[in-house]
mmCIF file with all atom_site columns, C-alpha atoms and ligand atoms in Angstrom:
data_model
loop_
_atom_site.group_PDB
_atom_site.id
_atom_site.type_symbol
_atom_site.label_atom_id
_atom_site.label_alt_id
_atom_site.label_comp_id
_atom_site.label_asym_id
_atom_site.label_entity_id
_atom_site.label_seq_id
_atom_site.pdbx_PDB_ins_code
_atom_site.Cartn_x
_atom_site.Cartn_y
_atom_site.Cartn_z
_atom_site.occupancy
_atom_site.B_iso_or_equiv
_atom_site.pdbx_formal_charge
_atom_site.auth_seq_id
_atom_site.auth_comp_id
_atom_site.auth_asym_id
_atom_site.auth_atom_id
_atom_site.pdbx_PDB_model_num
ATOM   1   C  CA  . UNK A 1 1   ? -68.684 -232.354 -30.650 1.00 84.00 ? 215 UNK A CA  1
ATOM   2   C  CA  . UNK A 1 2   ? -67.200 -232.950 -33.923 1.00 94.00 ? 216 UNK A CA  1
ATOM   3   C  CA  . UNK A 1 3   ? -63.601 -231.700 -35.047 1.00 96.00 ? 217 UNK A CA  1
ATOM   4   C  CA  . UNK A 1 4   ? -61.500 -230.055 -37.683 1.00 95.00 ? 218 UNK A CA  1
ATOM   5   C  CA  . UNK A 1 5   ? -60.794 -233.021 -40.206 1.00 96.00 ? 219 UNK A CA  1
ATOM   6   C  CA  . UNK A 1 6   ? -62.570 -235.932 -38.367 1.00 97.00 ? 220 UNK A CA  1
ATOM   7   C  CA  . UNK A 1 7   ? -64.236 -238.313 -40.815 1.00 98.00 ? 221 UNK A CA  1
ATOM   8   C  CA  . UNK A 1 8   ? -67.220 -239.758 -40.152 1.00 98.00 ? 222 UNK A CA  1
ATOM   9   C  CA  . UNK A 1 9   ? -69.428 -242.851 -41.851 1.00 98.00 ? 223 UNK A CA  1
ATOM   10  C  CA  . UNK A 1 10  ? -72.787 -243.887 -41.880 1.00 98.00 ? 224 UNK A CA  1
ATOM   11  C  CA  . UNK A 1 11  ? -73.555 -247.309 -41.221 1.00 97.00 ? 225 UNK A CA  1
ATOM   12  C  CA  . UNK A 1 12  ? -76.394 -247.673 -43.162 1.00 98.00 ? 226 UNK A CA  1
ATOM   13  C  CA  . UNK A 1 13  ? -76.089 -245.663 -46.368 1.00 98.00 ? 227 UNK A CA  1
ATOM   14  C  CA  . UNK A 1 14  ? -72.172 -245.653 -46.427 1.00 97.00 ? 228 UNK A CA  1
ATOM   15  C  CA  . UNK A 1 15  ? -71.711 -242.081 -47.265 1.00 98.00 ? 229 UNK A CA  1
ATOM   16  C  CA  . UNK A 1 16  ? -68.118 -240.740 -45.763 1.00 98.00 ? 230 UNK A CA  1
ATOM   17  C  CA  . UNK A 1 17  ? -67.594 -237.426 -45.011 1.00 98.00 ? 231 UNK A CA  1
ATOM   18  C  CA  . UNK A 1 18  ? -64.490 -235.082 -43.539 1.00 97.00 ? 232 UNK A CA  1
ATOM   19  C  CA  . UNK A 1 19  ? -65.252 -232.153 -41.421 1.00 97.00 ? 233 UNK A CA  1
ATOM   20  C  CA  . UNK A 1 20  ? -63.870 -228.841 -42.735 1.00 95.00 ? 234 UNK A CA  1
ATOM   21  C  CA  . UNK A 1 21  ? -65.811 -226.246 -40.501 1.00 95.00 ? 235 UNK A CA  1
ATOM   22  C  CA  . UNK A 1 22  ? -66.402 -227.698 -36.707 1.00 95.00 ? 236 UNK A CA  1
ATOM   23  C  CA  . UNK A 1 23  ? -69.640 -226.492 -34.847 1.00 95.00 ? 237 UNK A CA  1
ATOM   24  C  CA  . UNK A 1 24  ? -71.526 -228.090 -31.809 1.00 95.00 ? 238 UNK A CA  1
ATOM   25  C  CA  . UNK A 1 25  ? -74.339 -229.965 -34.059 1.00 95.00 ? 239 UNK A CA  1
ATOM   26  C  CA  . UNK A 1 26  ? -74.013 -234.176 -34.653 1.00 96.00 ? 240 UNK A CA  1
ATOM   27  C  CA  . UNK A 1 27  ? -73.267 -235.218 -37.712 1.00 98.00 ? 241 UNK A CA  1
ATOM   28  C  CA  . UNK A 1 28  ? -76.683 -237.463 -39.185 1.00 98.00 ? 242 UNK A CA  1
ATOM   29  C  CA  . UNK A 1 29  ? -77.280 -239.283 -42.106 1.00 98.00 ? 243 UNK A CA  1
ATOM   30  C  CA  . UNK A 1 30  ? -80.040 -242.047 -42.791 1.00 98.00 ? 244 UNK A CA  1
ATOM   31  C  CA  . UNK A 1 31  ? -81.841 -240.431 -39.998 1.00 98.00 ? 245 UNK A CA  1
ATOM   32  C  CA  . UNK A 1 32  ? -78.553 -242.040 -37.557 1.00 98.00 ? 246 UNK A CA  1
ATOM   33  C  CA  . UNK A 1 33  ? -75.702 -240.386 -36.076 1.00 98.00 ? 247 UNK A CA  1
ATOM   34  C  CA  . UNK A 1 34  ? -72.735 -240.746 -38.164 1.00 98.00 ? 248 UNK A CA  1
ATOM   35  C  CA  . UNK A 1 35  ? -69.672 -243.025 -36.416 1.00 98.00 ? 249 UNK A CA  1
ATOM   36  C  CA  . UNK A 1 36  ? -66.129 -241.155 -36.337 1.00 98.00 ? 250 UNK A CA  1
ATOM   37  C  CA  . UNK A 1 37  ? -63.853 -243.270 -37.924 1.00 98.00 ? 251 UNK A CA  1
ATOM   38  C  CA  . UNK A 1 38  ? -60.702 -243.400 -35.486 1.00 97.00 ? 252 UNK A CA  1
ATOM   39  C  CA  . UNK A 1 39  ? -57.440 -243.377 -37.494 1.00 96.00 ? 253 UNK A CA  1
ATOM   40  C  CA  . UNK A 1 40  ? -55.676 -246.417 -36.613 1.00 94.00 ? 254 UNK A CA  1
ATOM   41  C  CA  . UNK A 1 41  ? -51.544 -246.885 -37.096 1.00 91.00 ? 255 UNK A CA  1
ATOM   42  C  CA  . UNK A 1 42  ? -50.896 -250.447 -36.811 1.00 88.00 ? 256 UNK A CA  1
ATOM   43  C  CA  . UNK A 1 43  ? -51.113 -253.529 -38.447 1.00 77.00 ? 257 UNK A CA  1
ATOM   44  C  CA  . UNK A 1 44  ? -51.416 -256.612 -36.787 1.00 75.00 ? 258 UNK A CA  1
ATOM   45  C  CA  . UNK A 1 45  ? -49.198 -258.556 -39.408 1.00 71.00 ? 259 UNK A CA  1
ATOM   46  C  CA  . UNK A 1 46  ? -47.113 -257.128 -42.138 1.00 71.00 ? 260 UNK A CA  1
ATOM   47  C  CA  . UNK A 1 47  ? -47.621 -252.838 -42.262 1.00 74.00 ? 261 UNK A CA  1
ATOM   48  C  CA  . UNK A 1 48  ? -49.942 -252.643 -45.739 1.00 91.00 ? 262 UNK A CA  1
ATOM   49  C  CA  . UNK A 1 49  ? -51.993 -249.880 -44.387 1.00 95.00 ? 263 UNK A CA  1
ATOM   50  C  CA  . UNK A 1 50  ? -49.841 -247.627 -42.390 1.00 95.00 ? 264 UNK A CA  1
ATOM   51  C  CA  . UNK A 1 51  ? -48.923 -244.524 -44.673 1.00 96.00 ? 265 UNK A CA  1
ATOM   52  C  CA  . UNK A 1 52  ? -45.014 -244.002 -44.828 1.00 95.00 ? 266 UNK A CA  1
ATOM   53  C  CA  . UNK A 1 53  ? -43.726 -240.714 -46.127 1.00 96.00 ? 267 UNK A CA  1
ATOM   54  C  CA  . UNK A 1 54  ? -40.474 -240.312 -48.233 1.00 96.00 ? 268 UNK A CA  1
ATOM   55  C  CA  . UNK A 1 55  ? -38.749 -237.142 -49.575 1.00 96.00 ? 269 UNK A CA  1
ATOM   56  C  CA  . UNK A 1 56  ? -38.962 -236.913 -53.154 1.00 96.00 ? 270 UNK A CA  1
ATOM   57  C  CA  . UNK A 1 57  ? -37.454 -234.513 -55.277 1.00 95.00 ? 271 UNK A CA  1
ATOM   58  C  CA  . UNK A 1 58  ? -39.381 -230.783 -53.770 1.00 95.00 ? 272 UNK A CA  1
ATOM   59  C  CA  . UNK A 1 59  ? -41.688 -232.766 -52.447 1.00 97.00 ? 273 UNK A CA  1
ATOM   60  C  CA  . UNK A 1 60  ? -43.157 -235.870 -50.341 1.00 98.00 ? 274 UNK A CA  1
ATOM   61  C  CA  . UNK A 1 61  ? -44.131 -239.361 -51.502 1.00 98.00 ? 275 UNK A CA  1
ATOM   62  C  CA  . UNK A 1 62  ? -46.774 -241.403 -49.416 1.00 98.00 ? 276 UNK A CA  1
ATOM   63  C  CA  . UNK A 1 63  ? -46.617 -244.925 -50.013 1.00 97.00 ? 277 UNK A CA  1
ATOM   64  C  CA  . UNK A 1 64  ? -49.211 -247.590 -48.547 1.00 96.00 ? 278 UNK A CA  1
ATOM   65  C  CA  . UNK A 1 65  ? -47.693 -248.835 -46.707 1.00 89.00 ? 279 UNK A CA  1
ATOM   66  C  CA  . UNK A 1 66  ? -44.080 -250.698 -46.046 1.00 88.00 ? 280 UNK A CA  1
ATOM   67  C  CA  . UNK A 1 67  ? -45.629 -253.920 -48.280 1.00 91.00 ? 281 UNK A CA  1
ATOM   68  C  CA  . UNK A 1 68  ? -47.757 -251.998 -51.027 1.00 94.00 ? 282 UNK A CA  1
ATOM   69  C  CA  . UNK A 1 69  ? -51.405 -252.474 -50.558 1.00 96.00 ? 283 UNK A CA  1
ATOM   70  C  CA  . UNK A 1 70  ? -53.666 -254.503 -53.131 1.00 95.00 ? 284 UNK A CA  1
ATOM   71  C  CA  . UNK A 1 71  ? -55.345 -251.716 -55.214 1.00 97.00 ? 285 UNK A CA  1
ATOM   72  C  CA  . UNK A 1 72  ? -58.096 -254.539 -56.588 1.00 97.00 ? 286 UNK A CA  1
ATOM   73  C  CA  . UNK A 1 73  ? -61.688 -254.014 -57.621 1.00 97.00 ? 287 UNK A CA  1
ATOM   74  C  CA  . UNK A 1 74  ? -62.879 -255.486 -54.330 1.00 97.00 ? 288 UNK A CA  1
ATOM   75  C  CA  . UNK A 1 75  ? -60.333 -253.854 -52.257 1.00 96.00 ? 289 UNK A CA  1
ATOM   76  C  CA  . UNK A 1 76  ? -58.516 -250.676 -52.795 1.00 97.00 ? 290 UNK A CA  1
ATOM   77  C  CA  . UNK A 1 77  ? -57.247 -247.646 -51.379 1.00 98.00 ? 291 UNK A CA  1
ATOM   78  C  CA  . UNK A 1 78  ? -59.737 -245.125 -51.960 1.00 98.00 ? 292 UNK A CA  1
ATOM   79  C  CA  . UNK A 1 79  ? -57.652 -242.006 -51.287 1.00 98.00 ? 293 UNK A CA  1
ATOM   80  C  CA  . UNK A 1 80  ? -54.276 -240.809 -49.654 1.00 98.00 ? 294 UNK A CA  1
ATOM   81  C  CA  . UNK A 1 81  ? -54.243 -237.090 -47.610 1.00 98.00 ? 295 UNK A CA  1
ATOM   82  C  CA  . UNK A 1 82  ? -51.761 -234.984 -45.843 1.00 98.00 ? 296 UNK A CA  1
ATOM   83  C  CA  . UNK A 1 83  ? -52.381 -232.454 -43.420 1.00 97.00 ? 297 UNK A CA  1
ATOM   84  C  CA  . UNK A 1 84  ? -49.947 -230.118 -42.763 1.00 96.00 ? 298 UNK A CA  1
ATOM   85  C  CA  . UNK A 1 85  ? -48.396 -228.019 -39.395 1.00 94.00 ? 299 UNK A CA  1
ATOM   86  C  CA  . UNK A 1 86  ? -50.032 -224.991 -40.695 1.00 88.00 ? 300 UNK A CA  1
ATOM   87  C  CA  . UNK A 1 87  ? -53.752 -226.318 -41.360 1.00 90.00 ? 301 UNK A CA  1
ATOM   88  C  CA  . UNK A 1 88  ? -53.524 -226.836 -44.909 1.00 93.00 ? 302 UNK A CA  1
ATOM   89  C  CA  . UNK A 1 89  ? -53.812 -230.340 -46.704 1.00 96.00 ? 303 UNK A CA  1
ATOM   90  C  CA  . UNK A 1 90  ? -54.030 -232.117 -49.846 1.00 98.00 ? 304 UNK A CA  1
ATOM   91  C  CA  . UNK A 1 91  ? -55.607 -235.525 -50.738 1.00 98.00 ? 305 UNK A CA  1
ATOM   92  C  CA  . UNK A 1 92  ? -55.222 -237.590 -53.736 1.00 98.00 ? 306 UNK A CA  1
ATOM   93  C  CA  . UNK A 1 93  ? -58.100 -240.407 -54.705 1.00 98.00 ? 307 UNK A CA  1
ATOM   94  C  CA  . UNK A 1 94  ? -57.278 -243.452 -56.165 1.00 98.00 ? 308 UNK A CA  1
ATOM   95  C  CA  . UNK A 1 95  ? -58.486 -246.129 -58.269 1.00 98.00 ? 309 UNK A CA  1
ATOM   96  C  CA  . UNK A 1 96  ? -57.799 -250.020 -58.327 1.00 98.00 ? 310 UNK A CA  1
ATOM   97  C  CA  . UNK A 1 97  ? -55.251 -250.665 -60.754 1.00 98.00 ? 311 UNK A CA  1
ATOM   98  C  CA  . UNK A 1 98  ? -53.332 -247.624 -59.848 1.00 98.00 ? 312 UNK A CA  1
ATOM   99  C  CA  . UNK A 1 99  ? -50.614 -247.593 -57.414 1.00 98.00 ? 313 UNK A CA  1
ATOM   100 C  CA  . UNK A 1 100 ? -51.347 -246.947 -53.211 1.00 98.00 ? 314 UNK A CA  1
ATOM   101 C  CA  . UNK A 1 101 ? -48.722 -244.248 -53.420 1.00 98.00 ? 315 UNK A CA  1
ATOM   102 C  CA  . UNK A 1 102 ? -49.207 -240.339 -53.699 1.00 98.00 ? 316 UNK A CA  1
ATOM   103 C  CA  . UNK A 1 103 ? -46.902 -237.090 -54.250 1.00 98.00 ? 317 UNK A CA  1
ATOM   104 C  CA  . UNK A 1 104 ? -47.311 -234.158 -52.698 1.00 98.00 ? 318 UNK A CA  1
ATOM   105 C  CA  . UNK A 1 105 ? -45.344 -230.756 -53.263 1.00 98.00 ? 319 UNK A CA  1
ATOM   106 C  CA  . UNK A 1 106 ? -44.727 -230.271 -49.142 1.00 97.00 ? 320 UNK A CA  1
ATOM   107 C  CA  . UNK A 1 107 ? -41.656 -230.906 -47.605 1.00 95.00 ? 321 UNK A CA  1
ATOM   108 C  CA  . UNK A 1 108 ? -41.275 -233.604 -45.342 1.00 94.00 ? 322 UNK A CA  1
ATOM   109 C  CA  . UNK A 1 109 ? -41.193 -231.035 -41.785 1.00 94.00 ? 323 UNK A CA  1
ATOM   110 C  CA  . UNK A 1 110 ? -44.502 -229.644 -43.297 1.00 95.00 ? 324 UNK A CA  1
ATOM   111 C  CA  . UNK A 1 111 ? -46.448 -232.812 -42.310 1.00 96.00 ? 325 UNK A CA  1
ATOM   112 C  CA  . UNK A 1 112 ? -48.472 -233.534 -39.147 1.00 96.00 ? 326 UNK A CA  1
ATOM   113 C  CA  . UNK A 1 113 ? -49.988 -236.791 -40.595 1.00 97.00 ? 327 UNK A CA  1
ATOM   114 C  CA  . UNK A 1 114 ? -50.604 -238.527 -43.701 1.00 97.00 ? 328 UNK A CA  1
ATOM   115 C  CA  . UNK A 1 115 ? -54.091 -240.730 -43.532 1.00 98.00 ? 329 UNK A CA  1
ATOM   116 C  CA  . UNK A 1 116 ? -55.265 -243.294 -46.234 1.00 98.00 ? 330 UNK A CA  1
ATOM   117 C  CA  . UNK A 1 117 ? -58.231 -244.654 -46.525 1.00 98.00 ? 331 UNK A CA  1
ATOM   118 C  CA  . UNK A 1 118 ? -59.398 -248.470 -47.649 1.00 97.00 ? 332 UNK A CA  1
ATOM   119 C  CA  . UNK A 1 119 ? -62.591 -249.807 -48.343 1.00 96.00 ? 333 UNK A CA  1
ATOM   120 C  CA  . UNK A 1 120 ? -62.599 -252.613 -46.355 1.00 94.00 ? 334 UNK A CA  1
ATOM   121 C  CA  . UNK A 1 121 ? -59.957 -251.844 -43.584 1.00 94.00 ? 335 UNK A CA  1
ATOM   122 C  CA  . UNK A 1 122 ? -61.280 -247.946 -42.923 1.00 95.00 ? 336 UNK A CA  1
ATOM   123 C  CA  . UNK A 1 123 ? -59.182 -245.251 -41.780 1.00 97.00 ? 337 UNK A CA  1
ATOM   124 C  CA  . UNK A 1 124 ? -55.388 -245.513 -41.334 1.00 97.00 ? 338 UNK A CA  1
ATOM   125 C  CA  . UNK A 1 125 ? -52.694 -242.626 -40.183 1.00 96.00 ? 339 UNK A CA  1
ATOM   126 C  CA  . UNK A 1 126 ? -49.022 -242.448 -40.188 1.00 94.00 ? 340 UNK A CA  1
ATOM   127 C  CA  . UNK A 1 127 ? -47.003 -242.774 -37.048 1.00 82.00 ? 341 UNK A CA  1
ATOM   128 C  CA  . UNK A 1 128 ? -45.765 -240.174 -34.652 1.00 66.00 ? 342 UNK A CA  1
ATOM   129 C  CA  . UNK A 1 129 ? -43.207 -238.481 -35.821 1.00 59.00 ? 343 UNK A CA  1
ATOM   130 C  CA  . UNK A 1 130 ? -42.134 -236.784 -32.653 1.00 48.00 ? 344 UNK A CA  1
HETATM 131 FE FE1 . FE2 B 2 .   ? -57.044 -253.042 -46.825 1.00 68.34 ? 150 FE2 B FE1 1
#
């Protein structure tokens, strides 16, 4: 059963999609079931993928990650989200050339997780912050 905010990819076609409204049916595309992308949150070397959040001014910065990812025509970070305590989120997409770093106008306590995604290296989500 699918759930709020899972993303989900199909392996043939490519097409990437979030869940905003759960129900009971499986997600299919290219007549397969789509494969739920699991959010991982660590590197094996040097942490370019796992989002790290900042205050900034009113607001949050999310940079990817501790070393800043390459944001290259080949390989890039597609787009940067938050979702916050209270359900809400925002996401910011990217382009290479541009910098793997987003603001958001949250404070810092209003986060539950920041995610990124990159091309080649898939889903990524900030640590715990418990
Ligand atoms: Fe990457």
């Amino acid at each position: 059963m699918v759930e709020l905010n899972q993303v989900y990819k199909c392996s043939v076609c490519g097409n990437i999609v979030q869940v905003v409204h759960a129900s009971i049916g499986t997600l299919v595309c290219c007549e397969k079931p789509m494969e739920l992308l699991v959010p991982k949150d660590a590197d094996a070397g040097l942490e370019k993928h796992v989002p790290v959040i900042e205050a900034k001014g009113d607001g949050i910065l999310v940079k990817v990650g501790d070393v800043p990812h390459p944001m290259e025509e080949k390989h890039w970070i597609e787009w940067i989200e938050v979702l916050l305590n209270g359900g809400g989120s925002f996401r910011k997409f990217l382009k290479p050339g541009m910098a793997p770093e987003a603001e958001f106008p949250v404070k810092p306590a209003e986060v539950l997780v920041a995610r990124e995604f990159c091309n080649i290296h898939g889903l990524w989500k900030s640590k715990s912050r418990a």
